[in-house]
Coordinates of C-alpha atoms and ligand atoms in Angstrom, one line a residue:
Chain A
M1 CA 27.1 -4.4 93.4
A2 CA 24.1 -5.3 94.9
A3 CA 22.5 -8.8 94.4
P4 CA 19.5 -9.3 92.8
I5 CA 16.5 -9.2 94.9
T6 CA 12.6 -10.7 94.7
I7 CA 10.0 -8.6 95.7
H8 CA 6.3 -9.0 95.8
L9 CA 3.7 -7.1 93.7
E10 CA 0.0 -6.4 94.2
F11 CA -2.4 -4.0 92.3
G12 CA -5.8 -3.2 93.2
G13 CA -8.9 -1.1 93.6
G14 CA -8.9 -1.2 89.9
A15 CA -5.3 -0.5 89.4
E16 CA -4.3 -4.1 88.0
L17 CA -6.7 -3.6 84.9
L18 CA -3.3 -1.6 83.6
F19 CA -1.5 -4.9 84.1
S20 CA -4.2 -7.1 82.0
G21 CA -6.3 -7.8 85.1
V22 CA -3.2 -9.7 87.2
K23 CA -3.3 -8.5 90.3
K24 CA -0.1 -10.3 92.2
H25 CA 2.6 -10.3 90.4
H26 CA 6.3 -12.2 92.0
M27 CA 9.3 -10.5 90.4
T28 CA 13.0 -10.6 90.3
L29 CA 14.8 -7.3 90.3
P30 CA 18.2 -7.6 88.4
S31 CA 21.1 -6.6 89.8
Q32 CA 22.9 -3.2 89.9
S33 CA 25.4 -0.9 90.9
Q34 CA 23.2 0.8 94.0
P35 CA 20.5 -0.8 95.8
W36 CA 17.0 -0.5 94.2
D37 CA 14.5 2.2 95.5
M38 CA 10.9 3.0 95.1
K39 CA 11.6 5.4 92.0
Q40 CA 13.7 2.9 89.8
L41 CA 10.9 0.8 91.0
L42 CA 8.7 2.9 89.0
V43 CA 10.5 2.8 86.1
W44 CA 11.1 -0.5 86.4
I45 CA 7.1 -1.6 86.0
Q46 CA 6.6 0.5 83.3
Q47 CA 8.9 -0.8 81.4
N48 CA 8.3 -4.4 82.5
L49 CA 5.1 -4.9 83.4
L50 CA 2.2 -2.1 82.3
K51 CA 0.6 -3.1 79.7
E52 CA -1.6 0.0 78.2
R53 CA -2.1 3.5 78.9
P54 CA 0.8 4.7 81.5
E55 CA -0.6 7.9 82.5
L56 CA -3.5 6.4 84.1
F57 CA -0.7 4.4 86.9
V58 CA 2.3 7.3 86.7
Q59 CA 2.8 11.0 86.7
G60 CA 6.2 12.7 86.6
D61 CA 8.6 10.3 88.5
S62 CA 5.7 9.2 91.0
V63 CA 2.5 7.6 91.0
R64 CA -0.4 9.5 89.9
P65 CA -2.5 11.1 92.4
G66 CA -5.4 8.8 93.7
I67 CA -3.0 5.6 93.5
L68 CA -2.1 4.6 97.1
V69 CA 1.3 2.8 98.1
L70 CA 1.9 0.4 100.8
I71 CA 5.3 -1.2 101.5
N72 CA 5.0 -4.1 104.1
D73 CA 1.6 -3.5 104.9
A74 CA 2.8 0.0 106.2
D75 CA 1.9 3.9 104.0
W76 CA 4.9 4.4 102.1
E77 CA 4.5 8.2 103.5
L78 CA 6.1 6.6 106.6
L79 CA 9.0 5.4 104.8
G80 CA 10.7 8.3 102.4
E81 CA 8.1 7.2 99.5
L82 CA 10.3 7.7 96.8
D83 CA 13.6 7.5 98.5
Y84 CA 12.3 4.2 100.0
Q85 CA 15.3 1.3 99.4
L86 CA 14.2 -2.0 98.6
Q87 CA 14.7 -4.7 100.8
D88 CA 14.8 -8.5 99.7
K89 CA 10.9 -9.9 100.0
D90 CA 9.3 -6.7 100.1
N91 CA 5.8 -6.5 99.6
I92 CA 4.2 -3.7 97.6
V93 CA 1.1 -2.6 96.9
F94 CA -0.6 -0.3 94.7
I95 CA -4.6 0.8 94.9
S96 CA -6.4 2.7 93.3
T97 CA -8.8 5.0 94.6
L98 CA -10.0 6.7 92.1
H99 CA -13.6 6.0 90.4
G100 CA -13.6 3.6 87.8
G101 CA -9.9 2.3 88.7
Chain B
M1 CA -6.3 28.4 101.4
C2 CA -3.3 29.6 103.0
Q3 CA -0.6 28.5 99.9
V4 CA 2.7 29.5 101.8
D5 CA 1.7 27.3 105.3
E6 CA 0.8 24.3 103.5
D7 CA 3.8 24.3 101.3
Y8 CA 6.4 25.0 104.3
H9 CA 4.4 22.2 106.1
G10 CA 4.9 19.5 103.6
D11 CA 8.6 20.6 103.3
L12 CA 8.7 19.9 107.0
E13 CA 7.3 16.7 106.8
R14 CA 9.7 15.0 104.1
A15 CA 12.7 16.5 106.1
E16 CA 11.7 14.2 109.4
V17 CA 10.4 11.4 107.9
P18 CA 13.5 9.6 106.9
N19 CA 13.3 7.5 110.3
V20 CA 11.4 4.2 109.8
S21 CA 9.9 3.3 113.1
K22 CA 8.1 6.6 113.3
K23 CA 5.8 6.0 116.4
C24 CA 1.8 6.0 116.5
V25 CA 0.5 9.2 117.8
K26 CA -1.9 7.7 119.9
C27 CA -0.7 5.0 122.1
K28 CA 3.2 6.2 121.5
E29 CA 4.2 2.4 121.2
A30 CA 3.7 0.8 118.3
S31 CA 5.0 2.0 115.1
A32 CA 2.9 3.7 112.9
A33 CA 1.5 2.2 109.6
V34 CA -1.0 4.8 108.4
V35 CA -0.7 8.6 107.7
I36 CA -4.3 9.8 108.0
R37 CA -3.8 13.4 107.9
A38 CA -0.6 15.5 107.9
G39 CA 1.1 14.2 111.1
D40 CA -0.8 11.9 112.6
A41 CA 0.4 8.3 112.1
Y42 CA -1.4 5.8 113.5
C43 CA -0.1 1.6 114.0
R44 CA -2.7 -0.6 113.3
G45 CA -4.4 -1.4 116.4
C46 CA -5.1 2.3 116.8
F47 CA -6.1 2.9 113.3
K48 CA -8.9 -0.4 113.4
E49 CA -10.6 1.1 116.6
Y50 CA -10.6 4.6 115.2
F51 CA -12.1 3.5 111.9
I52 CA -14.5 1.3 113.9
H53 CA -15.7 4.1 116.4
K54 CA -16.3 6.5 113.7
F55 CA -18.9 4.5 112.0
R56 CA -20.9 3.9 115.3
A57 CA -20.4 7.9 116.2
M58 CA -21.7 9.2 113.0
L59 CA -25.1 7.1 113.4
G60 CA -25.0 7.8 117.0
K61 CA -24.3 11.2 116.8
N62 CA -27.1 11.8 113.6
R63 CA -30.1 9.4 115.2
I64 CA -31.8 9.3 112.3
I65 CA -31.8 5.3 111.9
F66 CA -34.3 4.1 114.6
P67 CA -33.6 0.6 116.2
G68 CA -35.7 -2.3 114.5
E69 CA -35.6 -0.3 111.1
K70 CA -35.1 -1.8 108.5
V71 CA -32.3 0.0 106.5
L72 CA -31.0 -0.6 103.2
L73 CA -27.7 -0.8 102.1
A74 CA -26.5 0.2 98.8
V75 CA -23.1 -1.8 97.7
S76 CA -21.6 -1.3 94.6
G77 CA -19.0 -3.6 94.9
G78 CA -16.5 -0.4 95.4
P79 CA -14.6 -0.3 99.0
S80 CA -16.2 2.5 100.2
S81 CA -20.2 0.6 100.4
C82 CA -17.9 -2.7 101.1
S83 CA -16.3 -1.4 104.0
M84 CA -19.7 0.3 105.0
L85 CA -21.2 -3.2 104.7
S86 CA -18.4 -4.6 107.0
Q87 CA -18.8 -1.8 109.5
V88 CA -22.8 -2.6 109.8
Q89 CA -21.7 -6.9 109.9
K90 CA -19.1 -5.6 113.1
G91 CA -21.9 -2.8 114.6
L92 CA -24.9 -5.7 114.6
S93 CA -22.4 -9.0 115.8
R94 CA -23.4 -9.7 119.1
N95 CA -20.5 -8.7 121.2
A96 CA -20.2 -5.0 119.7
H97 CA -19.2 -2.7 121.8
K98 CA -22.3 0.3 121.1
K99 CA -24.3 -1.8 119.3
L100 CA -25.9 -1.1 115.8
R101 CA -30.0 -2.1 116.3
F102 CA -31.1 -1.7 112.7
I103 CA -32.4 -4.3 110.1
P104 CA -30.1 -4.4 107.2
G105 CA -30.6 -5.6 103.7
I106 CA -28.4 -5.1 100.6
V107 CA -29.2 -3.6 97.3
Y108 CA -26.6 -4.3 94.0
I109 CA -26.9 -2.5 90.9
D110 CA -25.8 -4.2 88.3
E111 CA -25.3 -1.8 85.2
G112 CA -23.2 -4.1 83.1
G113 CA -26.0 -3.6 80.4
A114 CA -25.2 0.3 80.5
L115 CA -21.9 -0.2 79.6
G116 CA -22.0 -3.0 76.8
Q117 CA -20.6 -6.0 79.2
S118 CA -21.8 -9.3 77.9
V119 CA -23.8 -11.7 79.6
E120 CA -21.2 -13.9 80.7
E121 CA -19.2 -11.3 82.1
R122 CA -22.1 -10.0 84.2
M123 CA -22.7 -13.5 85.4
K124 CA -19.2 -13.8 86.5
L125 CA -19.5 -10.4 88.5
G126 CA -22.8 -11.0 89.9
A127 CA -21.5 -14.3 91.2
E128 CA -18.9 -12.9 92.6
L129 CA -21.1 -10.2 94.1
Q130 CA -23.2 -12.8 95.4
A131 CA -20.8 -15.0 97.3
M132 CA -19.9 -11.9 99.1
F133 CA -23.3 -11.1 100.2
K134 CA -24.1 -14.2 100.8
A135 CA -21.6 -14.7 103.3
T136 CA -23.3 -11.4 105.3
G137 CA -26.3 -13.6 106.0
F138 CA -28.6 -10.5 105.3
P139 CA -31.4 -10.3 102.8
F140 CA -30.6 -9.7 99.4
Y141 CA -31.4 -8.0 96.0
I142 CA -29.3 -7.6 93.0
V143 CA -31.4 -5.7 90.5
P144 CA -30.2 -5.3 86.7
L145 CA -30.2 -1.4 85.7
E146 CA -32.6 -2.6 83.3
Q147 CA -35.6 -2.9 85.7
V148 CA -35.5 0.6 85.4
L149 CA -37.4 0.2 82.1
D150 CA -40.1 -1.3 84.2
L151 CA -40.6 1.2 87.1
P152 CA -43.6 3.0 87.8
S153 CA -44.6 6.6 87.5
S154 CA -45.0 6.7 91.5
V155 CA -40.7 6.2 91.8
V156 CA -40.6 10.2 90.9
V157 CA -43.5 11.3 92.9
M158 CA -42.5 12.7 96.3
A159 CA -44.1 10.3 98.8
P160 CA -45.5 11.5 102.4
S161 CA -42.9 10.7 104.8
S162 CA -43.8 8.3 107.5
S163 CA -44.3 10.8 110.0
E164 CA -41.7 13.8 111.7
Q165 CA -40.2 11.9 114.3
P166 CA -38.9 14.1 117.1
G167 CA -36.1 13.5 119.3
S168 CA -38.2 11.8 121.8
A169 CA -39.7 9.5 119.2
Y170 CA -36.0 8.0 118.8
K171 CA -35.6 7.3 122.7
S172 CA -38.8 5.3 122.8
A173 CA -38.1 3.5 119.8
V174 CA -34.9 2.4 121.7
N175 CA -37.2 1.5 124.7
A176 CA -39.6 -0.3 122.7
F177 CA -36.9 -2.1 120.9
I178 CA -34.9 -3.4 124.0
Q179 CA -38.4 -5.1 125.4
S180 CA -38.6 -6.6 122.1
D181 CA -36.9 -9.6 121.8
S182 CA -33.7 -8.0 119.8
S183 CA -32.5 -11.6 119.1
T184 CA -34.9 -12.0 116.2
C185 CA -33.7 -9.0 114.2
L186 CA -31.0 -11.0 112.7
T187 CA -32.3 -14.4 111.7
P188 CA -31.0 -14.6 108.0
Q189 CA -33.9 -14.9 105.7
D190 CA -34.2 -17.9 103.5
Q191 CA -32.4 -16.5 100.0
E192 CA -34.6 -18.8 97.8
D193 CA -33.6 -16.5 94.7
T194 CA -30.5 -17.6 94.6
S195 CA -30.4 -17.7 90.7
L196 CA -29.5 -14.1 89.3
P197 CA -31.5 -12.1 87.7
E198 CA -32.7 -13.1 84.0
V199 CA -32.5 -9.8 81.7
Q200 CA -34.2 -9.7 78.7
E201 CA -32.2 -8.8 75.8
S202 CA -34.6 -6.5 74.3
H203 CA -34.4 -4.5 77.7
T204 CA -30.7 -4.5 77.8
R205 CA -31.2 -2.5 73.7
S206 CA -33.4 -0.4 74.8
L207 CA -31.3 0.7 77.7
Q208 CA -28.1 0.8 75.7
H209 CA -30.4 3.0 72.9
L210 CA -30.9 5.1 76.0
I211 CA -27.3 5.7 77.2
A212 CA -26.4 5.9 73.2
S213 CA -29.0 8.7 72.6
V214 CA -26.4 10.9 75.5
K215 CA -23.7 12.3 73.7
T216 CA -21.8 13.4 76.3
L217 CA -20.2 11.1 78.9
T218 CA -20.7 14.1 81.4
A219 CA -24.6 13.5 81.2
R220 CA -24.2 9.6 80.7
Q221 CA -22.7 9.5 84.4
D222 CA -25.1 12.1 85.4
L223 CA -28.1 10.2 83.8
L224 CA -27.1 6.8 84.9
N225 CA -26.7 8.7 88.3
T226 CA -30.3 9.2 88.6
L227 CA -31.9 6.1 87.3
R228 CA -29.5 4.4 89.8
Q229 CA -31.2 6.3 92.4
H230 CA -34.7 5.6 91.1
L231 CA -34.0 1.9 91.4
F232 CA -32.5 2.1 95.1
V233 CA -36.0 4.0 95.7
H234 CA -38.3 1.5 94.0
T235 CA -36.3 -1.2 95.4
A236 CA -36.3 0.0 99.1
R237 CA -40.1 1.0 99.2
T238 CA -41.1 -2.4 97.3
E239 CA -39.3 -4.5 99.9
G240 CA -40.5 -2.4 102.8
Y241 CA -37.2 -0.7 103.7
S242 CA -37.7 3.2 105.0
K243 CA -33.7 4.2 105.1
L244 CA -31.1 3.8 102.5
M245 CA -27.0 3.7 102.9
L246 CA -25.1 5.0 100.6
G247 CA -21.0 4.3 100.5
D248 CA -20.1 8.2 99.6
S249 CA -16.6 8.7 101.4
C250 CA -15.7 12.8 102.0
T251 CA -13.4 12.6 99.1
R252 CA -16.1 11.4 96.9
L253 CA -18.5 13.8 98.2
A254 CA -15.6 16.5 97.5
I255 CA -15.3 15.5 94.5
K256 CA -19.2 15.4 94.0
L257 CA -19.7 18.9 95.5
L258 CA -17.4 20.3 92.9
T259 CA -18.7 18.6 90.5
S260 CA -22.6 19.6 90.9
I261 CA -21.4 22.8 90.9
S262 CA -19.9 22.4 87.7
L263 CA -23.4 20.7 86.4
G264 CA -25.3 23.6 87.8
R265 CA -27.0 21.7 90.7
G266 CA -25.5 24.2 93.4
A267 CA -29.3 24.3 94.7
Q268 CA -29.0 20.5 95.2
L269 CA -25.7 20.7 97.3
A270 CA -26.9 20.2 100.7
Q271 CA -29.0 17.0 99.7
D272 CA -26.4 15.8 97.2
T273 CA -23.6 15.8 99.9
G274 CA -25.1 16.1 103.6
F275 CA -24.9 13.3 105.8
S276 CA -29.4 13.0 105.3
D277 CA -31.3 13.5 102.0
S278 CA -35.1 13.1 102.2
R279 CA -36.3 14.4 98.9
Y280 CA -38.2 11.6 97.9
G281 CA -40.3 12.0 101.3
D282 CA -40.7 8.4 102.5
I283 CA -37.0 7.1 102.1
I284 CA -34.4 8.7 103.3
S285 CA -31.0 8.4 102.0
V286 CA -27.8 8.7 105.0
R287 CA -24.0 8.5 104.4
P288 CA -22.4 7.4 107.3
M289 CA -18.9 6.9 105.4
R290 CA -18.8 10.3 104.9
D291 CA -16.4 11.2 107.5
Y292 CA -13.5 8.7 105.8
S293 CA -11.4 9.9 103.2
A294 CA -10.8 7.5 100.4
K295 CA -7.7 6.6 101.3
E296 CA -8.5 5.6 104.6
I297 CA -10.8 3.1 103.7
S298 CA -8.5 1.2 101.5
Y299 CA -6.2 1.1 104.0
Y300 CA -8.5 -0.3 106.3
N301 CA -10.1 -2.9 103.7
H302 CA -6.3 -3.8 102.5
M303 CA -4.9 -4.6 106.2
F304 CA -8.3 -6.0 107.2
S305 CA -9.3 -8.0 104.7
V306 CA -12.4 -6.3 103.9
P307 CA -13.7 -8.0 100.4
S308 CA -14.7 -5.8 97.7
V309 CA -15.0 -6.5 93.7
F310 CA -14.0 -4.0 91.6
I311 CA -16.6 -3.4 89.2
P312 CA -16.0 -1.8 85.9
S313 CA -17.7 2.0 84.9
L314 CA -18.3 4.4 82.4
D315 CA -15.4 6.3 83.3
T316 CA -13.0 3.2 83.7
K317 CA -9.6 3.7 81.9
T318 CA -10.9 6.9 80.6
T319 CA -8.2 10.0 80.1
D320 CA -9.0 13.0 82.8
K321 CA -10.8 15.3 80.5
S322 CA -13.2 12.7 79.6
S323 CA -16.1 14.0 81.6
I324 CA -16.6 16.8 84.1
Q325 CA -16.8 14.3 87.1
R326 CA -13.5 12.7 85.6
L327 CA -11.7 16.1 85.6
T328 CA -13.0 17.1 89.1
E329 CA -12.0 13.8 90.7
T330 CA -8.5 14.1 88.9
F331 CA -8.4 18.0 90.2
V332 CA -9.9 17.3 94.0
T333 CA -7.1 14.1 93.9
K334 CA -3.8 16.2 92.6
L335 CA -4.6 19.3 95.1
Q336 CA -5.0 16.6 97.9
G337 CA -1.4 15.3 96.9
D338 CA 0.0 18.4 97.2
F339 CA -2.0 19.8 99.6
P340 CA -3.1 17.4 102.3
S341 CA -5.7 19.3 103.6
T342 CA -8.2 20.1 100.5
V343 CA -10.6 17.5 101.1
S344 CA -11.6 18.3 104.6
T345 CA -11.8 21.8 103.4
I346 CA -14.3 21.5 100.8
Y347 CA -15.8 18.8 102.8
R348 CA -16.5 21.1 106.1
T349 CA -17.8 23.4 103.1
S350 CA -20.6 21.4 102.3
E351 CA -21.2 20.4 106.2
K352 CA -22.1 24.4 106.8
L353 CA -24.6 23.8 103.3
Q354 CA -28.0 24.4 104.3
T355 CA -31.4 22.3 102.7
A356 CA -33.7 25.3 101.6
C357 CA -37.3 24.3 101.2
R358 CA -37.1 21.9 104.3
S359 CA -37.9 23.2 107.2
S360 CA -41.5 25.0 106.4
S361 CA -44.6 23.0 105.4
T362 CA -44.2 24.1 102.1
A363 CA -41.4 21.0 101.7
N364 CA -44.1 19.0 100.1
H365 CA -45.7 21.3 98.2
C366 CA -43.1 22.7 96.4
E367 CA -42.8 21.8 92.5
R368 CA -39.9 18.7 92.3
C369 CA -37.7 17.8 89.3
L370 CA -38.5 15.1 87.1
L371 CA -35.8 13.3 87.5
C372 CA -33.2 14.1 90.5
M373 CA -36.7 14.8 92.5
C374 CA -35.3 18.3 93.8
A375 CA -36.9 21.3 94.6
L376 CA -37.1 22.9 91.6
D377 CA -34.8 25.7 91.0
T378 CA -35.9 27.2 88.0
A379 CA -38.9 29.2 89.8
V380 CA -36.5 32.2 90.1
E381 CA -37.3 36.1 89.6
N382 CA -36.3 37.7 86.7
A383 CA -33.5 39.3 88.0
S384 CA -31.6 36.0 88.1
A385 CA -28.8 34.4 86.0
F386 CA -30.8 31.5 85.1
H387 CA -33.9 33.4 84.0
A388 CA -31.1 35.8 82.0
T389 CA -29.3 32.6 80.5
L390 CA -33.2 31.8 79.0
I391 CA -33.5 35.0 77.7
S392 CA -30.4 34.7 75.7
E393 CA -31.3 31.4 74.6
Q394 CA -35.0 32.8 73.5
F395 CA -33.2 35.4 71.5
S396 CA -30.6 32.6 69.7
Q397 CA -33.8 30.2 69.1
T398 CA -35.6 33.1 67.2
K399 CA -36.3 32.3 64.0
V400 CA -34.4 33.6 61.0
P401 CA -36.4 33.1 57.9
G402 CA -35.0 30.1 55.0
A403 CA -32.7 29.4 58.1
T404 CA -32.9 26.0 60.2
R405 CA -30.7 27.5 63.2
T406 CA -33.6 26.5 65.4
Q407 CA -33.4 23.0 65.1
I408 CA -30.5 21.7 67.2
P409 CA -28.4 19.7 64.9
R410 CA -28.9 16.3 65.5
Q411 CA -25.8 13.8 65.5
N412 CA -27.7 10.8 64.2
P413 CA -31.3 11.6 63.2
V414 CA -33.2 8.0 64.6
T415 CA -36.4 7.5 64.0
P416 CA -38.7 7.6 67.1
V417 CA -39.1 4.1 68.4
L418 CA -42.3 5.6 71.0
T419 CA -43.8 9.0 70.2
P420 CA -46.4 9.2 73.0
T421 CA -47.3 12.4 72.8
G422 CA -46.2 12.7 68.4
Q423 CA -49.7 12.7 67.4
H424 CA -49.9 15.8 65.7
C425 CA -47.4 14.8 63.1
S426 CA -48.4 11.9 60.6
S427 CA -45.6 12.6 58.0
D428 CA -42.2 11.5 58.5
G429 CA -40.0 13.5 56.7
E430 CA -38.6 15.8 59.0
E431 CA -38.1 18.5 56.3
N432 CA -41.9 18.5 55.4
C433 CA -42.5 19.8 58.7
G434 CA -39.5 21.8 58.9
R435 CA -40.8 24.1 56.3
K436 CA -44.0 25.1 57.7
E437 CA -43.5 28.2 59.0
G438 CA -45.2 30.5 62.2
G439 CA -44.8 29.3 65.5
G440 CA -46.2 26.1 66.6
G441 CA -45.5 24.3 63.3
C442 CA -46.5 20.7 63.3
C443 CA -43.1 19.1 63.0
Y444 CA -41.7 21.8 65.8
S445 CA -44.7 20.7 68.3
A446 CA -44.0 16.9 67.9
K447 CA -40.5 16.3 68.3
Q448 CA -39.0 19.6 69.5
P449 CA -41.6 20.1 72.6
Q450 CA -40.6 17.0 73.6
T451 CA -37.7 18.2 75.0
T452 CA -38.9 21.6 75.9
N453 CA -41.6 20.5 77.2
L454 CA -39.8 18.2 79.5
K455 CA -38.0 20.7 80.3
T456 CA -40.2 22.7 82.4
L457 CA -40.4 20.0 84.5
L458 CA -37.0 19.8 85.0
C459 CA -34.6 21.6 87.5
Y460 CA -31.8 23.4 86.0
G461 CA -29.0 20.7 86.1
C462 CA -31.2 18.1 84.9
Q463 CA -32.0 20.7 81.6
M464 CA -28.3 20.8 80.7
T465 CA -27.6 16.9 80.7
I466 CA -31.0 16.4 78.7
K467 CA -29.7 19.0 76.5
D468 CA -27.1 16.6 76.0
M469 CA -29.6 13.7 74.7
S470 CA -30.2 13.3 70.9
S471 CA -33.9 12.6 71.8
V472 CA -35.8 12.2 75.0
E473 CA -37.8 9.3 73.2
Y474 CA -35.4 6.4 74.8
F475 CA -36.7 7.8 78.4
P476 CA -38.2 4.8 80.0
Q477 CA -41.9 5.0 80.3
Y478 CA -42.4 5.8 83.9
I479 CA -40.5 9.4 83.3
L480 CA -42.3 10.1 80.1
S481 CA -46.2 9.2 81.5
E482 CA -45.5 11.0 84.4
A483 CA -44.4 13.8 82.6
Q484 CA -47.8 13.8 80.6
R485 CA -49.1 13.7 83.8
R486 CA -47.7 17.0 85.4
R487 CA -48.4 18.7 82.0
R488 CA -52.0 17.7 82.2
R489 CA -52.5 18.4 85.7
S490 CA -51.0 21.9 85.6
Q491 CA -53.1 22.6 82.1
M492 CA -56.0 21.5 84.2
K493 CA -54.9 24.1 86.8
E494 CA -54.3 26.5 84.3
E495 CA -58.2 26.2 82.8
I496 CA -60.0 26.4 86.2
T497 CA -57.1 28.7 88.0
E498 CA -59.8 31.5 88.0
F499 CA -62.2 29.7 89.5
L500 CA -60.5 28.7 92.4
L501 CA -60.8 30.8 95.3
D502 CA -57.1 30.1 97.0
D503 CA -54.5 28.4 94.8
D504 CA -51.7 25.7 96.2
D505 CA -54.4 24.5 98.5
D506 CA -56.6 22.2 96.2
D507 CA -55.8 19.0 98.8
D508 CA -56.9 19.9 101.7
E509 CA -60.3 21.5 100.9
G510 CA -61.9 19.5 103.8
N511 CA -65.7 20.6 103.6
Ligands
ZN601 ZN1 -1.4 2.7 118.0
ZN602 ZN1 -33.1 17.6 88.6

C-alpha cells in the first residue's frame, strides 16, 4: 500500500476555465495499492476536479494536444509522460497553448 | 512527410526517456528541463539564453526597425504577445547585451463588446492589463473595439510609405541614433489617461449587430481579425508609430497559413504569415515571435514568470469543428503531437513564399481589397478557377420565372438601419419589389447590390466572408463610405475613359 500523497496542481492558459476558473489546487490523492502515476492522475482529475467539457482537456488517456504539462518545472516529456510516478509534494502544471484556451 | 521515419523517431525517444536526469544538449552539465525540438533538451539557463538571443537575432537579421523609430506593440494579453513585450523590455534595458534601439508603445484592443461581456467583466480585465502595461513604463493605449465604428475612411486607403529605405539608410540611422542622447528614448511618458475609456452602450449594440449579422463562426473570426487590424493601423497612425509589432508564434502562423488557404486567402499568404507586412504602406507590421513555438513561449513564460492575462475569445470553449480556424488548430496541434516537425515544416513553407505585387512600382497602384487591403486577387484571366466559380455562380442565379431562388435566404430579415445607397426603393415590403421582373428590379438594386457591389471591391477571401453575412448594412460607416467613394471613382473613370490618353497614369500627369 502506498500512502496518500499531496500534490499541487496548476492550470493556465485558459485550461483553468474548465475548472471553474480556479488556477491552483492543493490535492490529496488517496492511498492505493500501487504508486500513483500521471495516467491515473488524469483519470482522477476528470472524476474529481474537471467541471465541464472533458474533451477539451483529455483525449484518449492523455491530455489534449496543445496542452503542455510540467512536472516540478520540467517538461514531462523528459520524465516519461504518462508513466511518471508521482511523489509527495509534486508540482504539476497544465498550460493550454490553444487559442481561446 | 516521411511517416515511417517520424514514427520510428518517436519510438526511439520513448524508449530512451525514462532516466530522469537527462543532461542539457548545450552545456552538457545541468539537467534538462525543456524539450524544444525532438531530441533537443535544454536546461533552464541555456533555454533562457537561447530564447532571448533568438528575439534579438530575429530583429537584427531583418533590419526593418530603425534605431529611434516608434514601434507599437500589439499585445492581446495572451502568452505570445506578452512574451514579446517582456523581450522588448529586456532588450531595451540599459545593460542588455545587444541593445534594442527603438521607442516602444503598447496597444491593446478590448473585444469584450463583440463577445457580449458585461461592462464589469470588461473593466476587470481592462484593469488587469492596465496594471501590467503600467509596470513596463511604456506608453499604452487601451482601445475598445467599438472605436472601429468611428474610424475614418482613410484607414482602408493605402498611404504612401515614408520612403524606400535601403540598407545604407539603416546604417546612417544607427549612427544618428548613437550620436543623439540615447538615454532620452526611455523616459516613461506621463500616463495621464489612467482611467479606462468609456464605451457608449449604443456603440456596443451596433458592434453586436454587426457580429450577429455574420452567420458562421469562421466568418466572424475573419471579420473580427480585419476590424482589429484596422484599429491597430489607425492607432499607430494617430499616435505617430511607423511599425506595428505582432506576437504571432510559429505555431500560430502555421495554423494561420493553413486556415488562410482554406478561406481562399492564398494570394495574401506571404503577407499574412511573413516577417513583415507592408500592405498599409506607411505602417509596416513585423512578427518577431515567428521563430518561437507556442510551447517554447508557454514554458518560458511559466519558468521566468512573464505575466499574461487570459482573455476569452470567440472560440473559447468551442468544439473542434466550430470554425475553420479552430478545426485547423486542432489538426495542426494533433499532428504536431504525433510528428514533432509538423509546425516547422509548414512554417518553413511559409518562409519560401514571396510577396507578389511588391517589387515593381505598380505596388502602390494596384487595386486593394476594401477590407483586408491586400492586392486584389480577383482580376485574373478568364481561365482561372476563380472565373469558373464566378460563371457557375451566375448560372445558378439566373432568374427562373416565378421562382425566387435568386434571393439568398435570409436568416432573419431585420429591418435595415442604415442604407446609404438604398434611395431607389421606397417601399419596404420585400415581396413588393421581389415581384418586379426584369434585370435591375427596384429591390434588387437596393438591397442585394449592397452585397454584390461591395463584392467587386473585395478580394476572394473577403468575398467569402461577406457571403456569410445576412446583410452588410451593419458595416461601420468608414467601410461603406469608402466603398461608395471607390465606386464613384471607377464610374467616373469609366465615363471619361475614352478621353484619356493613357490610363493608369492619372495622378502624375505633371504639365
Ligand atoms: Zn544547459
Ligand atoms: Zn480582402
